[in-house]
Every structure is written in structure tokens, then in C-alpha cells.
Amino acid sequence: MPSQSAPLFRFGVIADPQYAALEPNLALDRYPANSLAKLREAIAEFNRHDLAFVVTLGDIIDGGWESFDAILPVYETLRHARHFLLGNHDFAVASQHLTEVASRVGMPSAYYDFVHAGYRFIALDGNEVSLFAPPEGDPRRAEAKMLMKALYQIGALNSHRWNAAVSDTQHAWLAAKLGDAKVAGEKVVVMNHYPIFPENSHNAFDSERMLMLLAEHDHVVAYLCGHNHAGNFGVADGTYFINFKGMVDTEDSNSYAIVSIYEDRLEIEGFGREESRVLPLQGA
């Protein structure tokens, strides 16, 4: 058994750098052009630590295909393995590039999983059923419209065109991966751009279905996300739901984190506006 004074491993987390060479959005207090300097600052801190990897939870850019040309070279200075998820703003590009976003950032596929030290990390493509990521004319756009309309009709908070859902195929894949992890004796961390809990206007269209699935699995310790730049936190059925704050927000205050995984707890060290937390693990 490892000493409780040393973590099993640690990893870095960034949410919503949302870089673009644009003027600030003062109404939302977002400064997309400042994210290059903030990202460099975060990477300099990450490079001082022994990390298993660094994950960016989507919205790498604010929009514009050329924005990737500026921000991706900054990631090249990171000495650790890096994993990306995609967010809604990553698809604010010309229509001919919509199917190329995942490959542009070097992702193995739009959703994937990997194992590290007895933990399975499942990275979802939360944009799959949406009004922006599928190509024009794709039936997933019509499906997203129907989901949004159904949510609107029941007065749900998250009936917004900047939210999205996973497909039935990806949902079944997630269920299979959770089962595989259970058989292998692995704990699970699910990652998605979109929150699903607590209730919020930024939550995925399929939040309820996703929550029901995760509730069936007591080995899912955490769900990590971005998208809601204000951040959020909740606990449901033994799973921690951690919504990291957006790096793009505010003129000069940064936001990122280092997560340390111990046998009996998760420790989040927040930098800048991000909060620090100590989260005991059930059954540890």
C-alpha cells in the first residue's frame, strides 16, 4: 500500500482557454486574446511538477480555424502527456473544417479512454448531438433541435443552443467502458466539456440519462467538466461532479488546477480563481 503522504499520481486540469485574437467581451468578462499568456503561466507551473498528464476540458479556442495555429504551439512546451476534449467553441469554424477539429488537435478520436494506475479515464465527445458540431444537413442537428425543444417545453434550464448531448452509440460505448472498468477493478473518472450536475443552464441535454447511468456504478469517483465558466460542484450517488472555472474569464486572473489521487481521497489544488478541495473517497 502506498503511503498516504504520497499520491498514486497527479494530473493537471485546464478548462476553457477559449483563445482567439479578439477584443474582450466585457459583458461576459472574457478576454480570449489573454489566454495565450495564461496558458503559458499554467504550463510553467505544470512543468514544475511530476504529473501523469494534463487534460484540457474543451473550448481550446473561442472560434476561427486560425486560432488553433496560435494556441497549439503553446501546448508543445508542456513536458507532460496531454489530452484534449472538445467544446462548443472549438466548432465555431468554417463549415469545411467541422469534421477535422479532433484531428487538428491530435486527438485519437472524438471520444476515447485510457488507464493510469488503476484508474480509467473516459473522455466523452459531448458535442456529438448539437446544432453546431455535425455538418449541415446531418440528422444529429435535427435530433439536437428536438431535444432542446422538449427541454424547453418542460421549463428546463438547459434548453440552449450552446449545449449538446452524446449519441445513443456513444452512450452505449460509455456503459460498456464502465462495465469493463468494473470487471478490471478500476476506479473511473469521466470527463466531458458539459456539466450534468448540479442542475444548471449549461448542462448537457442528456444530463438526466447520463446521471442515471453513472448512478448504477459505484466505482465512478468523479466527473470533470468545464463549459460553465463560473464553476460548480456537487455530489450525487457517491460521485463528485467538479466543474472547473474558465481560464478565459477576467482580464488577468488565471484558473487551472492540479488533481492528486490518493488511495482514500482526491485533492484539488486550485490556482488563481480555481478552488482547492479535499474529497474523501467512499469505501477507502
CSV table of C-alpha atoms in Angstrom, one decimal:
chain,number,residue,atom,x,y,z
A,1,MET,CA,0.0,0.0,0.0
A,2,PRO,CA,1.4,3.4,-0.9
A,3,SER,CA,1.9,5.8,1.9
A,4,GLN,CA,-0.9,8.3,2.4
A,5,SER,CA,1.6,11.0,2.3
A,6,ALA,CA,2.2,10.4,-1.4
A,7,PRO,CA,-0.4,10.4,-4.1
A,8,LEU,CA,-0.8,7.5,-6.5
A,9,PHE,CA,-0.4,10.1,-9.3
A,10,ARG,CA,-1.3,13.7,-10.1
A,11,PHE,CA,-2.6,15.4,-13.2
A,12,GLY,CA,-3.2,19.0,-14.4
A,13,VAL,CA,-6.6,20.4,-15.5
A,14,ILE,CA,-7.4,23.3,-17.7
A,15,ALA,CA,-10.9,24.4,-18.7
A,16,ASP,CA,-12.0,26.8,-21.4
A,17,PRO,CA,-8.9,28.7,-22.5
A,18,GLN,CA,-11.1,29.8,-25.5
A,19,TYR,CA,-8.3,31.6,-27.3
A,20,ALA,CA,-8.9,34.0,-30.2
A,21,ALA,CA,-7.3,37.2,-31.4
A,22,LEU,CA,-10.4,39.1,-30.4
A,23,GLU,CA,-11.3,42.2,-28.4
A,24,PRO,CA,-12.6,41.4,-24.9
A,25,ASN,CA,-16.2,40.5,-24.3
A,26,LEU,CA,-16.8,43.0,-21.5
A,27,ALA,CA,-20.4,41.9,-20.9
A,28,LEU,CA,-19.2,38.4,-20.1
A,29,ASP,CA,-15.8,39.5,-18.6
A,30,ARG,CA,-14.0,37.3,-21.1
A,31,TYR,CA,-10.6,38.1,-22.6
A,32,PRO,CA,-9.8,35.5,-25.3
A,33,ALA,CA,-6.6,37.1,-26.5
A,34,ASN,CA,-5.1,36.9,-23.0
A,35,SER,CA,-5.4,33.1,-22.8
A,36,LEU,CA,-2.1,32.5,-24.5
A,37,ALA,CA,-0.2,34.2,-21.6
A,38,LYS,CA,-2.5,32.5,-19.1
A,39,LEU,CA,-1.8,29.1,-20.7
A,40,ARG,CA,1.9,29.7,-20.7
A,41,GLU,CA,1.7,30.5,-17.0
A,42,ALA,CA,-0.2,27.3,-16.3
A,43,ILE,CA,2.2,25.2,-18.3
A,44,ALA,CA,5.2,26.7,-16.5
A,45,GLU,CA,3.6,25.6,-13.2
A,46,PHE,CA,2.7,22.2,-14.5
A,47,ASN,CA,6.2,21.7,-15.7
A,48,ARG,CA,7.5,22.2,-12.2
A,49,HIS,CA,5.6,19.1,-11.0
A,50,ASP,CA,5.6,15.3,-11.7
A,51,LEU,CA,2.3,14.9,-13.5
A,52,ALA,CA,0.9,11.9,-15.3
A,53,PHE,CA,-0.7,14.1,-17.9
A,54,VAL,CA,-2.6,17.4,-18.4
A,55,VAL,CA,-6.2,17.5,-19.7
A,56,THR,CA,-8.0,20.4,-21.3
A,57,LEU,CA,-11.7,20.1,-20.9
A,58,GLY,CA,-12.8,21.7,-24.2
A,59,ASP,CA,-13.1,25.2,-25.7
A,60,ILE,CA,-9.5,25.3,-26.6
A,61,ILE,CA,-10.4,28.2,-28.9
A,62,ASP,CA,-13.1,30.8,-28.9
A,63,GLY,CA,-13.5,30.4,-32.7
A,64,GLY,CA,-11.7,30.7,-36.0
A,65,TRP,CA,-9.7,27.8,-37.5
A,66,GLU,CA,-6.6,30.0,-37.4
A,67,SER,CA,-6.8,30.2,-33.6
A,68,PHE,CA,-5.5,26.7,-33.4
A,69,ASP,CA,-2.3,27.8,-35.1
A,70,ALA,CA,-1.6,30.2,-32.3
A,71,ILE,CA,-2.6,28.1,-29.2
A,72,LEU,CA,-1.4,24.6,-30.1
A,73,PRO,CA,2.3,25.5,-30.2
A,74,VAL,CA,2.0,26.8,-26.6
A,75,TYR,CA,1.0,23.2,-25.6
A,76,GLU,CA,4.2,21.9,-27.2
A,77,THR,CA,6.1,23.5,-24.3
A,78,LEU,CA,4.3,21.1,-21.9
A,79,ARG,CA,6.7,18.3,-20.8
A,80,HIS,CA,3.8,16.0,-19.8
A,81,ALA,CA,1.4,13.9,-21.9
A,82,ARG,CA,-1.6,15.9,-22.9
A,83,HIS,CA,-5.2,15.0,-23.5
A,84,PHE,CA,-7.9,17.2,-25.1
A,85,LEU,CA,-11.6,17.2,-25.1
A,86,LEU,CA,-13.6,19.4,-27.4
A,87,GLY,CA,-16.2,22.1,-26.6
A,88,ASN,CA,-18.8,24.0,-28.5
A,89,HIS,CA,-16.5,26.9,-29.3
A,90,ASP,CA,-14.0,24.5,-30.9
A,91,PHE,CA,-16.6,24.1,-33.7
A,92,ALA,CA,-17.0,27.8,-34.3
A,93,VAL,CA,-15.0,27.4,-37.5
A,94,ALA,CA,-15.8,27.4,-41.2
A,95,SER,CA,-18.1,24.5,-42.2
A,96,GLN,CA,-15.5,22.7,-44.2
A,97,HIS,CA,-13.4,22.2,-41.1
A,98,LEU,CA,-16.2,20.8,-38.8
A,99,THR,CA,-15.1,17.2,-39.4
A,100,GLU,CA,-11.4,18.0,-38.9
A,101,VAL,CA,-11.4,19.5,-35.4
A,102,ALA,CA,-10.4,16.4,-33.5
A,103,SER,CA,-7.6,15.5,-35.8
A,104,ARG,CA,-6.4,19.2,-35.8
A,105,VAL,CA,-5.7,19.0,-32.1
A,106,GLY,CA,-4.1,15.5,-32.3
A,107,MET,CA,-6.9,13.5,-30.6
A,108,PRO,CA,-7.0,9.8,-31.3
A,109,SER,CA,-10.8,10.2,-31.8
A,110,ALA,CA,-13.6,12.5,-30.7
A,111,TYR,CA,-14.1,10.2,-27.6
A,112,TYR,CA,-11.7,7.8,-26.1
A,113,ASP,CA,-10.4,6.3,-22.8
A,114,PHE,CA,-7.1,5.4,-21.2
A,115,VAL,CA,-5.9,3.7,-18.0
A,116,HIS,CA,-3.4,5.0,-15.5
A,117,ALA,CA,-2.5,3.4,-12.1
A,118,GLY,CA,-5.8,1.6,-11.6
A,119,TYR,CA,-7.9,4.5,-12.9
A,120,ARG,CA,-9.8,4.5,-16.1
A,121,PHE,CA,-10.3,8.0,-17.6
A,122,ILE,CA,-13.2,8.2,-20.0
A,123,ALA,CA,-13.2,11.3,-22.3
A,124,LEU,CA,-16.6,12.0,-23.9
A,125,ASP,CA,-17.5,13.9,-27.0
A,126,GLY,CA,-20.3,15.9,-25.6
A,127,ASN,CA,-20.8,17.8,-28.9
A,128,GLU,CA,-22.0,14.8,-30.9
A,129,VAL,CA,-25.7,15.7,-31.0
A,130,SER,CA,-25.7,19.5,-31.3
A,131,LEU,CA,-26.7,22.4,-33.5
A,132,PHE,CA,-23.0,23.3,-34.3
A,133,ALA,CA,-20.7,20.3,-34.4
A,134,PRO,CA,-22.3,17.9,-37.0
A,135,PRO,CA,-22.0,19.1,-40.7
A,136,GLU,CA,-25.0,20.9,-42.2
A,137,GLY,CA,-27.8,18.5,-43.0
A,138,ASP,CA,-26.6,15.9,-40.6
A,139,PRO,CA,-29.6,14.3,-38.8
A,140,ARG,CA,-27.9,14.9,-35.4
A,141,ARG,CA,-28.7,18.6,-35.8
A,142,ALA,CA,-32.4,17.8,-36.1
A,143,GLU,CA,-32.1,15.5,-33.1
A,144,ALA,CA,-30.5,18.3,-31.1
A,145,LYS,CA,-33.3,20.6,-32.0
A,146,MET,CA,-35.9,18.1,-30.8
A,147,LEU,CA,-34.0,17.6,-27.5
A,148,MET,CA,-33.8,21.3,-27.0
A,149,LYS,CA,-37.5,21.8,-27.8
A,150,ALA,CA,-38.5,19.0,-25.4
A,151,LEU,CA,-36.4,20.6,-22.6
A,152,TYR,CA,-38.0,24.0,-23.3
A,153,GLN,CA,-41.5,22.6,-23.1
A,154,ILE,CA,-40.9,21.3,-19.6
A,155,GLY,CA,-39.2,24.5,-18.5
A,156,ALA,CA,-35.7,23.1,-18.1
A,157,LEU,CA,-32.9,25.5,-17.5
A,158,ASN,CA,-30.5,24.0,-20.1
A,159,SER,CA,-32.6,24.4,-23.3
A,160,HIS,CA,-29.9,26.5,-25.0
A,161,ARG,CA,-28.3,26.1,-28.4
A,162,TRP,CA,-24.8,26.1,-26.9
A,163,ASN,CA,-25.5,22.9,-25.1
A,164,ALA,CA,-25.4,19.4,-26.6
A,165,ALA,CA,-25.6,15.6,-26.0
A,166,VAL,CA,-23.9,12.3,-26.8
A,167,SER,CA,-25.4,9.9,-29.3
A,168,ASP,CA,-27.0,6.6,-28.4
A,169,THR,CA,-23.9,4.9,-29.8
A,170,GLN,CA,-21.6,6.9,-27.6
A,171,HIS,CA,-23.9,6.4,-24.6
A,172,ALA,CA,-23.7,2.6,-25.1
A,173,TRP,CA,-19.9,2.8,-25.5
A,174,LEU,CA,-19.7,4.7,-22.2
A,175,ALA,CA,-21.9,2.0,-20.5
A,176,ALA,CA,-19.6,-0.7,-21.9
A,177,LYS,CA,-16.4,1.1,-20.7
A,178,LEU,CA,-17.9,1.5,-17.2
A,179,GLY,CA,-18.6,-2.3,-17.2
A,180,ASP,CA,-15.1,-3.1,-18.4
A,181,ALA,CA,-13.6,-0.9,-15.7
A,182,LYS,CA,-15.7,-2.7,-13.0
A,183,VAL,CA,-14.5,-6.1,-14.2
A,184,ALA,CA,-10.9,-4.9,-14.2
A,185,GLY,CA,-11.3,-3.5,-10.6
A,186,GLU,CA,-10.6,0.1,-11.9
A,187,LYS,CA,-12.0,3.3,-10.5
A,188,VAL,CA,-13.4,5.7,-13.1
A,189,VAL,CA,-13.1,9.4,-13.8
A,190,VAL,CA,-15.5,10.6,-16.5
A,191,MET,CA,-14.6,13.8,-18.4
A,192,ASN,CA,-16.8,15.9,-20.6
A,193,HIS,CA,-17.0,19.5,-21.7
A,194,TYR,CA,-20.6,19.8,-20.5
A,195,PRO,CA,-21.7,19.6,-16.9
A,196,ILE,CA,-24.6,17.2,-15.9
A,197,PHE,CA,-25.0,18.0,-12.2
A,198,PRO,CA,-26.0,20.1,-10.2
A,199,GLU,CA,-28.9,21.5,-12.3
A,200,ASN,CA,-27.7,24.5,-14.3
A,201,SER,CA,-28.4,26.3,-17.6
A,202,HIS,CA,-25.1,25.0,-19.0
A,203,ASN,CA,-25.8,21.3,-18.5
A,204,ALA,CA,-25.9,18.8,-21.4
A,205,PHE,CA,-29.2,18.0,-23.0
A,206,ASP,CA,-28.8,14.4,-21.8
A,207,SER,CA,-27.9,15.1,-18.2
A,208,GLU,CA,-30.7,13.0,-16.7
A,209,ARG,CA,-29.9,10.0,-18.8
A,210,MET,CA,-26.2,10.3,-18.0
A,211,LEU,CA,-26.8,10.7,-14.3
A,212,MET,CA,-28.9,7.6,-14.3
A,213,LEU,CA,-26.2,5.6,-15.9
A,214,LEU,CA,-23.4,6.8,-13.6
A,215,ALA,CA,-25.6,6.1,-10.5
A,216,GLU,CA,-25.5,2.4,-11.4
A,217,HIS,CA,-21.8,2.3,-11.0
A,218,ASP,CA,-20.2,2.8,-7.5
A,219,HIS,CA,-16.7,2.8,-9.0
A,220,VAL,CA,-17.2,6.2,-10.7
A,221,VAL,CA,-15.4,8.6,-8.3
A,222,ALA,CA,-15.5,11.9,-10.3
A,223,TYR,CA,-17.0,13.7,-13.3
A,224,LEU,CA,-14.9,16.6,-14.5
A,225,CYS,CA,-16.1,19.3,-16.9
A,226,GLY,CA,-15.9,22.9,-18.0
A,227,HIS,CA,-18.4,25.0,-20.1
A,228,ASN,CA,-19.9,26.8,-17.1
A,229,HIS,CA,-17.2,29.3,-16.7
A,230,ALA,CA,-18.4,30.3,-13.2
A,231,GLY,CA,-17.6,26.7,-12.0
A,232,ASN,CA,-19.8,24.4,-10.0
A,233,PHE,CA,-19.6,21.4,-7.6
A,234,GLY,CA,-21.9,18.7,-6.4
A,235,VAL,CA,-22.1,15.1,-5.1
A,236,ALA,CA,-24.6,12.5,-6.3
A,237,ASP,CA,-24.7,8.8,-5.6
A,238,GLY,CA,-21.1,8.9,-4.3
A,239,THR,CA,-19.7,10.6,-7.4
A,240,TYR,CA,-18.1,14.1,-7.2
A,241,PHE,CA,-19.1,16.5,-10.0
A,242,ILE,CA,-16.4,19.1,-10.5
A,243,ASN,CA,-17.0,21.9,-12.9
A,244,PHE,CA,-13.7,23.8,-13.3
A,245,LYS,CA,-13.7,27.6,-13.9
A,246,GLY,CA,-13.0,29.1,-17.3
A,247,MET,CA,-9.4,30.3,-18.0
A,248,VAL,CA,-10.7,32.9,-20.5
A,249,ASP,CA,-12.6,34.8,-17.8
A,250,THR,CA,-11.3,38.1,-16.3
A,251,GLU,CA,-8.5,40.2,-17.7
A,252,ASP,CA,-5.6,38.9,-15.7
A,253,SER,CA,-6.7,36.3,-13.1
A,254,ASN,CA,-5.9,32.7,-14.2
A,255,SER,CA,-7.7,29.5,-13.4
A,256,TYR,CA,-6.3,25.9,-13.5
A,257,ALA,CA,-5.7,23.0,-11.2
A,258,ILE,CA,-3.6,20.0,-10.2
A,259,VAL,CA,-5.5,16.9,-9.0
A,260,SER,CA,-3.8,14.5,-6.8
A,261,ILE,CA,-5.3,11.0,-6.5
A,262,TYR,CA,-4.6,9.1,-3.2
A,263,GLU,CA,-5.9,5.7,-2.1
A,264,ASP,CA,-8.5,7.4,0.1
A,265,ARG,CA,-9.2,10.8,-1.4
A,266,LEU,CA,-8.8,13.3,-4.2
A,267,GLU,CA,-7.1,16.6,-3.6
A,268,ILE,CA,-7.6,19.5,-5.9
A,269,GLU,CA,-5.1,22.3,-5.7
A,270,GLY,CA,-6.6,25.3,-7.4
A,271,PHE,CA,-4.6,28.1,-8.9
A,272,GLY,CA,-5.9,31.7,-9.4
A,273,ARG,CA,-9.7,31.6,-9.3
A,274,GLU,CA,-10.0,27.8,-9.1
A,275,GLU,CA,-11.0,26.4,-5.7
A,276,SER,CA,-9.0,23.9,-3.7
A,277,ARG,CA,-10.8,20.8,-2.4
A,278,VAL,CA,-10.2,17.6,-0.4
A,279,LEU,CA,-12.7,14.9,-1.4
A,280,PRO,CA,-12.7,11.6,0.6
A,281,LEU,CA,-13.4,8.5,-1.5
A,282,GLN,CA,-16.2,6.2,-0.5
A,283,GLY,CA,-15.1,2.8,0.9
A,284,ALA,CA,-11.5,3.9,1.2
